[in-house]
Tab-separated table of C-alpha atoms in Angstrom:
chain	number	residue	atom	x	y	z
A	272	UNK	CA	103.235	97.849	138.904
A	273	UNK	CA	102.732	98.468	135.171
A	274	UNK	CA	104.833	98.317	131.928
A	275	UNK	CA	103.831	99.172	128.128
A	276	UNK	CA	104.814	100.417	125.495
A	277	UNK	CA	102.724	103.119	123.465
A	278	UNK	CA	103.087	102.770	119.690
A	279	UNK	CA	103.582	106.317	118.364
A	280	UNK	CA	105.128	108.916	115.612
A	281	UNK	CA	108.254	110.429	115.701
A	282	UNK	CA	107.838	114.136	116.826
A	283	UNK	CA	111.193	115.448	115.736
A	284	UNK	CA	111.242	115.775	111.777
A	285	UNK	CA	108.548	114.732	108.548
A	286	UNK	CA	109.818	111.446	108.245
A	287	UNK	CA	107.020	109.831	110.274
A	288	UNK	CA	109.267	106.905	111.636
A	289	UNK	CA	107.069	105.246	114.306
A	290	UNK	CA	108.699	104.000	118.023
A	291	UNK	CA	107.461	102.944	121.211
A	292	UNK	CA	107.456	105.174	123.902
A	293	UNK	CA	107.737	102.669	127.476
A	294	UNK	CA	105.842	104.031	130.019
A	295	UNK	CA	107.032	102.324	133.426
A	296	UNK	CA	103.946	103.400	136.182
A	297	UNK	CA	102.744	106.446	134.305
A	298	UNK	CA	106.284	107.831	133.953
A	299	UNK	CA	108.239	107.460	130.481
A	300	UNK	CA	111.788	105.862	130.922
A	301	UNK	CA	112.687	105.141	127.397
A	302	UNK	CA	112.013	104.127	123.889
A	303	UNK	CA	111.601	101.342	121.464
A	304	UNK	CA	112.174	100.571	118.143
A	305	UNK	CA	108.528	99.770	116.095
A	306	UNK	CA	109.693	96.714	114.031
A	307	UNK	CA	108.129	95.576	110.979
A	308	UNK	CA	106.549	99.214	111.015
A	309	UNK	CA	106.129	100.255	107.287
A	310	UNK	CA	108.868	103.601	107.588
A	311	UNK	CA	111.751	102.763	109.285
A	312	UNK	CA	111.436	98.935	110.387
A	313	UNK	CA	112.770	98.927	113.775
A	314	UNK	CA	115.608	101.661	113.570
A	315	UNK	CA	115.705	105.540	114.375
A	316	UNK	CA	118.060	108.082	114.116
A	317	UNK	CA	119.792	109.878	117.120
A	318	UNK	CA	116.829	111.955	117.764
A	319	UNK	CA	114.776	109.526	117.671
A	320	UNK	CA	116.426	107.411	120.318
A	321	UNK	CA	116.607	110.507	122.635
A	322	UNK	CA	112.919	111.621	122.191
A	323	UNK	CA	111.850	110.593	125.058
A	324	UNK	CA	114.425	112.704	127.381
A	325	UNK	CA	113.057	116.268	127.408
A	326	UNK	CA	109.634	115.026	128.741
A	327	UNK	CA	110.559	114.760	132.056
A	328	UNK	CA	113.573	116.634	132.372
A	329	UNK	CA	114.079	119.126	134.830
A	330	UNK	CA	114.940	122.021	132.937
A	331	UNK	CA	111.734	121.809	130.792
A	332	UNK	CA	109.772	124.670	130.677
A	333	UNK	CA	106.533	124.249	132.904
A	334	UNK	CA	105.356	128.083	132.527
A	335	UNK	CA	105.490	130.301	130.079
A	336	UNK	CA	108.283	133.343	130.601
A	337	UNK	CA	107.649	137.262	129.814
A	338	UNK	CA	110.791	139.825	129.482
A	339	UNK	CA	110.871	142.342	131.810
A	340	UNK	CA	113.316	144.724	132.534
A	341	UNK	CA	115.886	142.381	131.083
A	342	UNK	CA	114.987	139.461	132.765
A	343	UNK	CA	112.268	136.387	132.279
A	344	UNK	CA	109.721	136.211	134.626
A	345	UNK	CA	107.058	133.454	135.023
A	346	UNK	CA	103.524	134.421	133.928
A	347	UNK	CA	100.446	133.081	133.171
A	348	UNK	CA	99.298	131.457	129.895
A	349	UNK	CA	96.513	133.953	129.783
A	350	UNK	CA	99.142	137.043	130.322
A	351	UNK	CA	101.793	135.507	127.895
A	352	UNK	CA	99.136	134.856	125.555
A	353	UNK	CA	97.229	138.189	125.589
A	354	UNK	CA	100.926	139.783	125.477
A	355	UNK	CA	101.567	137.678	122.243
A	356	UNK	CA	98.168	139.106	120.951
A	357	UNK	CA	98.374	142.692	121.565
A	358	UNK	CA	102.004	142.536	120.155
A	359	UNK	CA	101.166	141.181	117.166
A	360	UNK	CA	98.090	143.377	116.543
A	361	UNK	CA	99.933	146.213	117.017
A	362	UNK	CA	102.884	145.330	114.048
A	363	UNK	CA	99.962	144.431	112.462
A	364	UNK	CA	98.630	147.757	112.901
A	365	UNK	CA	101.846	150.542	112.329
A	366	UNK	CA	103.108	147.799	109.161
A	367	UNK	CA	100.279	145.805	107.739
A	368	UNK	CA	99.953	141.585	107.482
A	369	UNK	CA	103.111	141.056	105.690
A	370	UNK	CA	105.185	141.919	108.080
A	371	UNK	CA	104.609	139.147	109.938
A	372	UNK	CA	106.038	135.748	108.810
A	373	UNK	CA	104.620	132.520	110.912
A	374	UNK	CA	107.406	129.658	111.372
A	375	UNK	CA	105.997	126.215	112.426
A	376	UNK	CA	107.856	123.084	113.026
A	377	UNK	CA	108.201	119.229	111.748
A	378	UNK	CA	107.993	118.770	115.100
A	379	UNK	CA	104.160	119.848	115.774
A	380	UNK	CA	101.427	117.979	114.561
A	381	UNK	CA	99.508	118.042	110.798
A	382	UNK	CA	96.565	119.552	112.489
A	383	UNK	CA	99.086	121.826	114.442
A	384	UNK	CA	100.477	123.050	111.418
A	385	UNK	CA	96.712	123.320	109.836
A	386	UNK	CA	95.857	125.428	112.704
A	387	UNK	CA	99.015	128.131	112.394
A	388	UNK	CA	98.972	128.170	108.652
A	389	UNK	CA	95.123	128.836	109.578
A	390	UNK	CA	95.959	131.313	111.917
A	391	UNK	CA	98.785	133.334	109.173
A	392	UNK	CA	95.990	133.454	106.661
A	393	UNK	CA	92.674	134.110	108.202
A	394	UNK	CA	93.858	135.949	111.339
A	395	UNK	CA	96.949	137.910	110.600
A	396	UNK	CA	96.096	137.886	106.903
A	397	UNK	CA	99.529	137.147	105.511
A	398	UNK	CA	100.972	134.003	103.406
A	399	UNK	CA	104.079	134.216	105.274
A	400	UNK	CA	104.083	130.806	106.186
A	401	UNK	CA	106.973	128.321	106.651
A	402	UNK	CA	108.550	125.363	108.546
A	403	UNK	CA	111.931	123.779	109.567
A	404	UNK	CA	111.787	120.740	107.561
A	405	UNK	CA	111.663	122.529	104.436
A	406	UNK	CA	115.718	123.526	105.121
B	121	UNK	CA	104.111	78.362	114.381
B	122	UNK	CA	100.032	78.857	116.402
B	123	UNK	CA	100.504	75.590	118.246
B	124	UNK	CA	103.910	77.069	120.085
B	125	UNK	CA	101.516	80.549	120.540
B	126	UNK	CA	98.755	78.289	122.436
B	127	UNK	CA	101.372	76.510	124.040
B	128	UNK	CA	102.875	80.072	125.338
B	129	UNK	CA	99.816	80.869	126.457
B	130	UNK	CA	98.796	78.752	128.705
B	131	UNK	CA	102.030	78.688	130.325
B	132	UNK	CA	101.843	82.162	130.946
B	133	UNK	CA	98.151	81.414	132.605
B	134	UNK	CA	99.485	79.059	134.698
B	135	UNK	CA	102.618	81.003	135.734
B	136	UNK	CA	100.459	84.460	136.500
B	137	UNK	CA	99.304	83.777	140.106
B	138	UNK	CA	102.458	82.489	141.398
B	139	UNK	CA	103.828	85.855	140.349
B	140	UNK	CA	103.477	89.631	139.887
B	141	UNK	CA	103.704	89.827	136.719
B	142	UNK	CA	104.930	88.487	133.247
B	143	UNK	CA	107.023	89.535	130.562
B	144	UNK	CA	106.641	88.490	127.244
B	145	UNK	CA	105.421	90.528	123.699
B	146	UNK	CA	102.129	91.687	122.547
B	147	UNK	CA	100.512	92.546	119.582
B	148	UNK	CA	99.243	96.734	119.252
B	149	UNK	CA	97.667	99.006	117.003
B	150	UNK	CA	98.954	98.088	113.186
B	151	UNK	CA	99.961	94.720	114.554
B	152	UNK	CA	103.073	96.226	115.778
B	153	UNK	CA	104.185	93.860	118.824
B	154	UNK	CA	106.819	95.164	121.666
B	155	UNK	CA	107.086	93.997	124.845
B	156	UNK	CA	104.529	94.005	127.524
B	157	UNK	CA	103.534	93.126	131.259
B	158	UNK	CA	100.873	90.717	131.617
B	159	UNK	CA	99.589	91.050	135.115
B	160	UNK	CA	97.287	88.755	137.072
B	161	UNK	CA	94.716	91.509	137.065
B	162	UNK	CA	94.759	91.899	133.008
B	163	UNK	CA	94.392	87.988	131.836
B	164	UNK	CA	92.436	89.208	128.333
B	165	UNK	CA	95.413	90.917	128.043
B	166	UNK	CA	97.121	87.974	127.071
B	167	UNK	CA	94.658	87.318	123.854
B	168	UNK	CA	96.993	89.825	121.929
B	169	UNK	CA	100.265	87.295	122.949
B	170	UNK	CA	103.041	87.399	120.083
B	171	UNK	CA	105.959	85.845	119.465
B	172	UNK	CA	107.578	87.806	116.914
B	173	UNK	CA	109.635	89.589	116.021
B	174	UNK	CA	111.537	88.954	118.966
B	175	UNK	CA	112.560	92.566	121.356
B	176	UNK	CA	115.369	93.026	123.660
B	177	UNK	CA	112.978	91.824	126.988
B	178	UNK	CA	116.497	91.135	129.286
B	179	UNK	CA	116.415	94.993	129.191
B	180	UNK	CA	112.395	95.254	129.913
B	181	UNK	CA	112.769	92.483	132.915
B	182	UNK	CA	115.787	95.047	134.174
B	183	UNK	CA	113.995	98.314	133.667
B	184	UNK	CA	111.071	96.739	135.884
B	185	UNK	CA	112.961	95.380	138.519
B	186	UNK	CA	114.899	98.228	139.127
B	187	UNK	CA	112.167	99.909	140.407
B	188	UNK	CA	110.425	97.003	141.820
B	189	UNK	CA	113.083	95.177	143.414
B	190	UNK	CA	111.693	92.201	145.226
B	191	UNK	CA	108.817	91.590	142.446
B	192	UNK	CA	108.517	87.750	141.793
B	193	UNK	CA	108.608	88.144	137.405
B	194	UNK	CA	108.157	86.440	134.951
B	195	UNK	CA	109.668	86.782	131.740
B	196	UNK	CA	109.290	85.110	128.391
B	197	UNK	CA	112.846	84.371	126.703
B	198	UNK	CA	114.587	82.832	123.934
B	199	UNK	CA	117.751	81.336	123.989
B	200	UNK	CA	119.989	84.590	123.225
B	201	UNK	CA	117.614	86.151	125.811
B	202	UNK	CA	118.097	83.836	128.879
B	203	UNK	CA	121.848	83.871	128.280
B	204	UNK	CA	121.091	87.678	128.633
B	205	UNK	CA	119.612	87.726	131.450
B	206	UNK	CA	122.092	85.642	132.860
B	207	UNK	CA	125.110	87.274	131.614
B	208	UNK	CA	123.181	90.598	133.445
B	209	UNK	CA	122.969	88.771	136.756
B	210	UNK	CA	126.428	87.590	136.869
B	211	UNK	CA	126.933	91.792	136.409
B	212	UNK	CA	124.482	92.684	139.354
B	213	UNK	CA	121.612	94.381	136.276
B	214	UNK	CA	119.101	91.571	137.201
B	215	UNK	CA	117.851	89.930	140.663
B	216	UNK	CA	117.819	86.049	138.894
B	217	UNK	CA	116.188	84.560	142.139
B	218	UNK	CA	112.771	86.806	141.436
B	219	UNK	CA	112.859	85.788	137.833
B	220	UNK	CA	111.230	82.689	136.698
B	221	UNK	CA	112.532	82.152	133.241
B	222	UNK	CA	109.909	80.860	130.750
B	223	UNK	CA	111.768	78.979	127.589
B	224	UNK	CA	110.948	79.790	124.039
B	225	UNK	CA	112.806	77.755	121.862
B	226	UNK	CA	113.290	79.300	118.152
B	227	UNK	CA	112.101	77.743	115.132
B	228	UNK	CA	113.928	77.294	112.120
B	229	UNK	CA	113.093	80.213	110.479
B	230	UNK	CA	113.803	82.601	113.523
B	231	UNK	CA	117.070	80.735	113.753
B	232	UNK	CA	118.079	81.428	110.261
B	233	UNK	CA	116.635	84.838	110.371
B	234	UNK	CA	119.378	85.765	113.180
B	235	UNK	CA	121.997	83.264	112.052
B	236	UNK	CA	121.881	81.941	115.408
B	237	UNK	CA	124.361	79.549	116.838
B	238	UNK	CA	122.473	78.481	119.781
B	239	UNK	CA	119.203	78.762	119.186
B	240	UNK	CA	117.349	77.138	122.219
B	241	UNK	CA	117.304	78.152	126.034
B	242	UNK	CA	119.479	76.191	128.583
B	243	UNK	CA	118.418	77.138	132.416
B	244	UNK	CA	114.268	77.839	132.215
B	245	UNK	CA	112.533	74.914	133.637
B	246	UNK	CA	109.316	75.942	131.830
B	247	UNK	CA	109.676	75.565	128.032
B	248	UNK	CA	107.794	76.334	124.727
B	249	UNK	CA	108.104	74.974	121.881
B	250	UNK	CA	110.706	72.356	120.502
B	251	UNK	CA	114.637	72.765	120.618
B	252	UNK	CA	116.507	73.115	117.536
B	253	UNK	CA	120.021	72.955	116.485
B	254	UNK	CA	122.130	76.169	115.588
B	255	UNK	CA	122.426	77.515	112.255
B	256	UNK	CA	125.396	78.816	110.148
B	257	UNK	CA	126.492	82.262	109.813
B	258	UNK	CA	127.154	82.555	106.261
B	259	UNK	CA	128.062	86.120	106.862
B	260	UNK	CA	130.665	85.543	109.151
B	261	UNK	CA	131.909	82.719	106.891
B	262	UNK	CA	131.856	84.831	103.997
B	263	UNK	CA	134.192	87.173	106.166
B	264	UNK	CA	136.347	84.308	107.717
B	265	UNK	CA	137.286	83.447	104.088
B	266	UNK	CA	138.624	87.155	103.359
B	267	UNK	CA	142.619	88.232	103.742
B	268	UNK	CA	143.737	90.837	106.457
B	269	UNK	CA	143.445	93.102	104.646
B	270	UNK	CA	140.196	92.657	102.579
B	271	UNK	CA	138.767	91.868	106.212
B	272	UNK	CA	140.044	95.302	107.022
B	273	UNK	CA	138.760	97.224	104.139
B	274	UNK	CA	135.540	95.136	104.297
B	275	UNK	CA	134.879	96.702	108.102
B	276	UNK	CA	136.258	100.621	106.846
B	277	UNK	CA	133.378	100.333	104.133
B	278	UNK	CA	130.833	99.410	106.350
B	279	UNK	CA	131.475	102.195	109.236
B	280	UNK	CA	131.558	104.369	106.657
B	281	UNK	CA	127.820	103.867	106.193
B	282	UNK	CA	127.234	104.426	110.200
B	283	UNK	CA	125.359	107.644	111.037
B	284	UNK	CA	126.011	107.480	114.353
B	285	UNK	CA	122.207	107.049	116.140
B	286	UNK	CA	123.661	104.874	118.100
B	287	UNK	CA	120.712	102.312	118.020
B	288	UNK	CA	122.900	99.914	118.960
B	289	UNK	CA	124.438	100.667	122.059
B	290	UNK	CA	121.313	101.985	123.184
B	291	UNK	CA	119.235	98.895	122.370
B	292	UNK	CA	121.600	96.441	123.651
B	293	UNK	CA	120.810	95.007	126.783
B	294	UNK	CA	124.150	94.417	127.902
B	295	UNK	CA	125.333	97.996	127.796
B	296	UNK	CA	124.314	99.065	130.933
B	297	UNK	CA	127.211	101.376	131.902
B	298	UNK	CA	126.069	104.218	134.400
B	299	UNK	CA	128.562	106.346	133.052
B	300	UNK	CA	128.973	106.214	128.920
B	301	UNK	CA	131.925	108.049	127.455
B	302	UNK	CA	129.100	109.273	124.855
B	303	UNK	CA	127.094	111.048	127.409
B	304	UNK	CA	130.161	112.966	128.644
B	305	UNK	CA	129.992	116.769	127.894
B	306	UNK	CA	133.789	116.747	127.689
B	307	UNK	CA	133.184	114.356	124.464
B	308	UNK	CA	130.138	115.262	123.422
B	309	UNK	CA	130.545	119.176	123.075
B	310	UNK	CA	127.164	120.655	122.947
B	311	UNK	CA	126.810	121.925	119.006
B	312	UNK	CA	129.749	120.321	117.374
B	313	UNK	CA	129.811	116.992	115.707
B	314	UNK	CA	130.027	114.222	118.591
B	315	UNK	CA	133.795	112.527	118.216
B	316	UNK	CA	134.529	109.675	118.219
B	317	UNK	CA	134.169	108.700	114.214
B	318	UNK	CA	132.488	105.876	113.199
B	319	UNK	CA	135.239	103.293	113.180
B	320	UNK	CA	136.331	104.091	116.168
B	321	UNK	CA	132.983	104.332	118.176
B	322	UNK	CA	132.286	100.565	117.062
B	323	UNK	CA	135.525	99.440	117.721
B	324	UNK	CA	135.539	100.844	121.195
B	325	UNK	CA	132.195	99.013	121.414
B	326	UNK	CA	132.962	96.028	120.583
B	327	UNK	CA	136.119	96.145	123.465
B	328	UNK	CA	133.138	96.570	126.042
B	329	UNK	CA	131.356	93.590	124.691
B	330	UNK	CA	133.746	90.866	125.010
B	331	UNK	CA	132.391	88.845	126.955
B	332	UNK	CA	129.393	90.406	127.745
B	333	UNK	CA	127.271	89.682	124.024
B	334	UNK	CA	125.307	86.879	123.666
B	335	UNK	CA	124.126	87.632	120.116
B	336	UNK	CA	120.479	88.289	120.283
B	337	UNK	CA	121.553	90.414	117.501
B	338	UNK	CA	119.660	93.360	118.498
B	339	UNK	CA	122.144	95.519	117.462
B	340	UNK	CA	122.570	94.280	114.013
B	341	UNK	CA	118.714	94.862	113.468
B	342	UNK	CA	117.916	98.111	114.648
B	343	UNK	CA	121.157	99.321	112.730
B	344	UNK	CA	119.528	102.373	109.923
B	345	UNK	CA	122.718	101.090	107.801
B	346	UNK	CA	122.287	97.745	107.924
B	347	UNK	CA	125.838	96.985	109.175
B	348	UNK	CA	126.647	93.748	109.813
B	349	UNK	CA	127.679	93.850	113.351
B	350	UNK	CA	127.197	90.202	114.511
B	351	UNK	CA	129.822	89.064	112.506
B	352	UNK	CA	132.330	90.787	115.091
B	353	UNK	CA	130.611	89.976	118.031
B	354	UNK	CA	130.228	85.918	116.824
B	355	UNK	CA	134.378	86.038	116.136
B	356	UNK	CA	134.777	87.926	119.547
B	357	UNK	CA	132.800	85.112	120.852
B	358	UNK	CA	134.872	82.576	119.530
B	359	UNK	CA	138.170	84.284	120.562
B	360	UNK	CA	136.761	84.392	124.341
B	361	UNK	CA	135.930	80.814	124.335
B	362	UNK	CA	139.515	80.148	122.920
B	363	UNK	CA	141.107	82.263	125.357
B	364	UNK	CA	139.328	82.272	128.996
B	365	UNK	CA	137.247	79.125	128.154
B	366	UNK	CA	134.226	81.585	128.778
B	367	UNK	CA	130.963	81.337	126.818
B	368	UNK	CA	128.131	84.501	127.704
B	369	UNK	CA	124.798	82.862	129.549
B	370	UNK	CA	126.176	79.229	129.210
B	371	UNK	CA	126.886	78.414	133.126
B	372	UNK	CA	125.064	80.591	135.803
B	373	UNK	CA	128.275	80.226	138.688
B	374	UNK	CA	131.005	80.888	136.041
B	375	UNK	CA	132.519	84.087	136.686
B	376	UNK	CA	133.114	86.340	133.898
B	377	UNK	CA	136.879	86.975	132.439
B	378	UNK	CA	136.236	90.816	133.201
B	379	UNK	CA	135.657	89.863	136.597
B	380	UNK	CA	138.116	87.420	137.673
B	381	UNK	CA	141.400	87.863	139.317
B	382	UNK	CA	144.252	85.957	136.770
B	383	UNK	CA	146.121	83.918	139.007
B	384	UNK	CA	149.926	83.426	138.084
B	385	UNK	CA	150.352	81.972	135.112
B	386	UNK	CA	147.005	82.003	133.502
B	387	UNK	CA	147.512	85.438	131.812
B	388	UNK	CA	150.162	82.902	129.755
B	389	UNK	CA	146.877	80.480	129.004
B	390	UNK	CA	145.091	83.236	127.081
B	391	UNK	CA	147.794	83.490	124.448
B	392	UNK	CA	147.387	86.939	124.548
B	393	UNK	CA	150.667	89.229	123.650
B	394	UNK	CA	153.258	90.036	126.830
C-alpha cells in the first residue's frame, strides 16, 4: 500500500503552473493542486485538472501506426521511424530544406523543443520552426 | 505553531504500529506540502511532517480505502475535515470503523484564514493542539447586509469571472457522484463550448451541496477567480440547520435530510413552499 503525490509542471501549455500528480501503488488516479507554488497558488485550469486522464486511458496510443493501403497498421518504432526519415529526406531531396516546416508543442519539454528546433536547423537545414502556444 | 508540529509527530509515531498507515501532509521539493502516507516501514518519512496549508485529505483517506478496503488508517484532520469524513461515511465514501481520526485543532490564524465557524474537531479521541473558538465571516456579513437585489447582482458579477475549470467540484471531497452531469457526452459535446454557463453550473452545485458541505473551503481556494464561494455554502448551512435541524459532521448517527424519509407532517416543519 502506497500513496504520494509527485510535485510536477503542467504539460499542457507555457504557463508552467505546477500540480501534484497522486500516484496510488504505482498507478496515477488523480491530481492536486500545488499551493503556495509561486505560478498559480493552488488552482489550474480545466486542462490542468484533467491531465492526468490520458495516461492510462485505454485508447492511448501504445505503438506507433503506418498507413497502408488506407488503413493504420501497428509497426515498430524502428519502421515508423526509418519511414519518417526516408520521407523526409526525400522532400528534402526533389524541394530543398524549406519545404519543410517543424511544429512543436507547449506541451513537450524545453529540452524537447531544444532538440526539434535542433533537429529543423542542423538536420533538415530549414528555420521553419514553430509551436502551438505562440497562437 | 512548532510545538503543535512536535506534538503531531509523535502522535503519529505512536499511532503507526497499531495501523497500516497514516494520513497526514508532508513537505516536498520547493517546500510544497500535499498529502502523504506515512507507513510503518517509512518512519524518517515523517521528518518532512507539515501542517499547512491544509489539503482536502477526506478525499486522500477515500481514494486509499477504496482500493484497500479493510486497511486500519490513519488520518490526520482538522475540524472541517473530520466533519468530512463523517459526512462521507454517513454517504457510504468512507469505512469510519478502519479510520482512526487524529484531531488537529486550528489556530487562530488558520481559523481566520478560512473564516471558519467551527474551527476544532469533535469525534477524534487523539488530539493536537489546543481548541479554539470560531471566527466571523466578514464576507458573508458583508453579503447578509446587501438587498435582494444587490445580493443578486453581487453573485451575476462574480460568475461572470468563472472560467469554468471546475476546480471546485473536482477538489471537493464531498462530490463524489459516480455519474456527473458534466462528464455526460450528451452535455458535454465533444468540440463545442461545455453548457451549462457559469451561473448556472454553480447554482446547480450548490443544490448538490446542501447538506453535504462542511466548509473546509476547498473550493473557495483553488478557485483561478477567486470567487467567493463559501459565502453560499455558510448561508446554505444556516438554512439547513433552520430547516431539518441538520448540521454536516456534527453527530455521527444523524441521518442526513437527503436521506431520510419525511414523515407526515414534517415536510410542514421545514417551512419550505407547498
Amino acid at each position: 500500500m502506497e500513496y504520494r503525490n509527485v510535485l510536477t509542471t503542467c504539460p499542457y501549455c507555457g504557463t508552467g503552473c505546477n500540480f501534484h500528480l497522486q500516484v496510488l501503488d504505482g498507478k496515477l488516479v488523480g491530481v492536486l493542486p500545488a499551493k503556495g507554488h509561486v505560478i498559480a497558488d493552488g488552482g489550474m485550469c480545466i486542462k490542468g485538472w484533467n491531465a492526468h486522464a490520458f495516461v492510462h486511458d485505454k485508447e492511448r496510443l501504445q505503438k506507433p501506426l503506418i498507413r497502408k493501403n488506407g488503413e493504420l497498421v501497428e509497426a515498430s518504432w524502428e519502421e515508423a521511424l526509418g519511414l519518417v526519415a526516408e520521407r523526409l529526406g526525400k522532400v528534402k531531396a526533389d524541394n530543398g530544406a524549406d519545404s519543410i516546416g517543424i511544429l512543436t508543442s507547449a506541451k513537450c519539454t524545453n529540452e524537447e523543443n531544444y532538440i526539434l528546433q535542433k533537429f529543423a536547423r542542423a538536420v533538415i537545414g530549414t528555420n521553419n520552426v514553430d509551436h502551438c502556444a505562440r497562437l | 505553531m512548532s510545538d503543535r508540529l512536535t506534538l503531531l509527530r509523535e502522535t503519529i509515531e505512536r499511532v503507526l504500529p497499531e495501523v497500516e498507515g497514516v494520513v497526514a501532509l508532508k513537505q516536498g521539493p520547493g517546500g510544497i506540502v500535499a498529502p502523504h502516507l506515512d507507513l510503518p516501514s517509512r518512519p524518517a518519512e515523517l521528518e518532512a511532517l507539515s501542517l499547512w496549508p491544509k489539503y482536502p485529505v477526506p478525499d486522500t483517506l477515500k481514494i486509499i480505502q477504496k482500493a484497500h478496503p479493510g486497511a486500519k488508517l490513519g488520518v490526520v484532520c482538522r475540524g472541517c475535515e473530520e466533519r468530512g469524513i463523517v459526512e462521507m461515511a454517513k454517504h457510504a465514501q468512507i469505512d469510519l470503523a478502519n479510520v482512526q481520526l487524529i484531531g488537529l485543532e486550528c489556530v487562530t490564524d488558520e481559523a481566520t484564514f478560512c473564516r471558519c465557524y467551527k474551527p476544532f474537531t469533535a469525534h477524534a479521541t487523539t488530539t493536537v493542539g489546543d481548541k479554539i473558538e470560531g471566527v466571523p465571516d466578514p464576507l458573508a456579513d458583508a453579503f447578509l447586509a446587501k438587498s435582494q437585489e444587490e445580493r443578486l447582482a453581487f453573485w451575476k458579477e462574480q460568475f461572470l469571472h468563472c472560467i469554468k475549470c471546475y476546480g471546485c467540484r473536482n477538489i471537493c471531497p464531498q462530490c463524489f457522484c459516480n455519474v456527473c452531469a458534466l462528464e455526460d457526452a450528451i452535455w458535454v459535446e465533444t468540440g463545442r463550448l461545455p453548457m451549462p454557463l457559469p451561473p448556472m453550473y454553480h447554482l446547480v452545485r450548490a443544490m448538490h451541496m446542501t447538506a453535504k458541505c462542511v466548509a473546509c473551503r476547498e473550493c473557495e481556494e483553488t478557485c483561478p477567480a477567486g470567487i467567493p464561494l463559501a459565502i453560499q455554502f455558510r448561508l446554505m448551512a444556516r438554512d439547513v440547520q433552520q430547516m431539518f435541524g441538520y448540521e454536516t459532521g456534527a453527530v455521527i448517527d444523524q441521518k442526513p435530510p437527503q436521506l431520510l424519509v419525511l414523515e407526515e407532517g414534517d415536510y410542514a416543519k421545514t417551512g419550505l413552499p407547498h
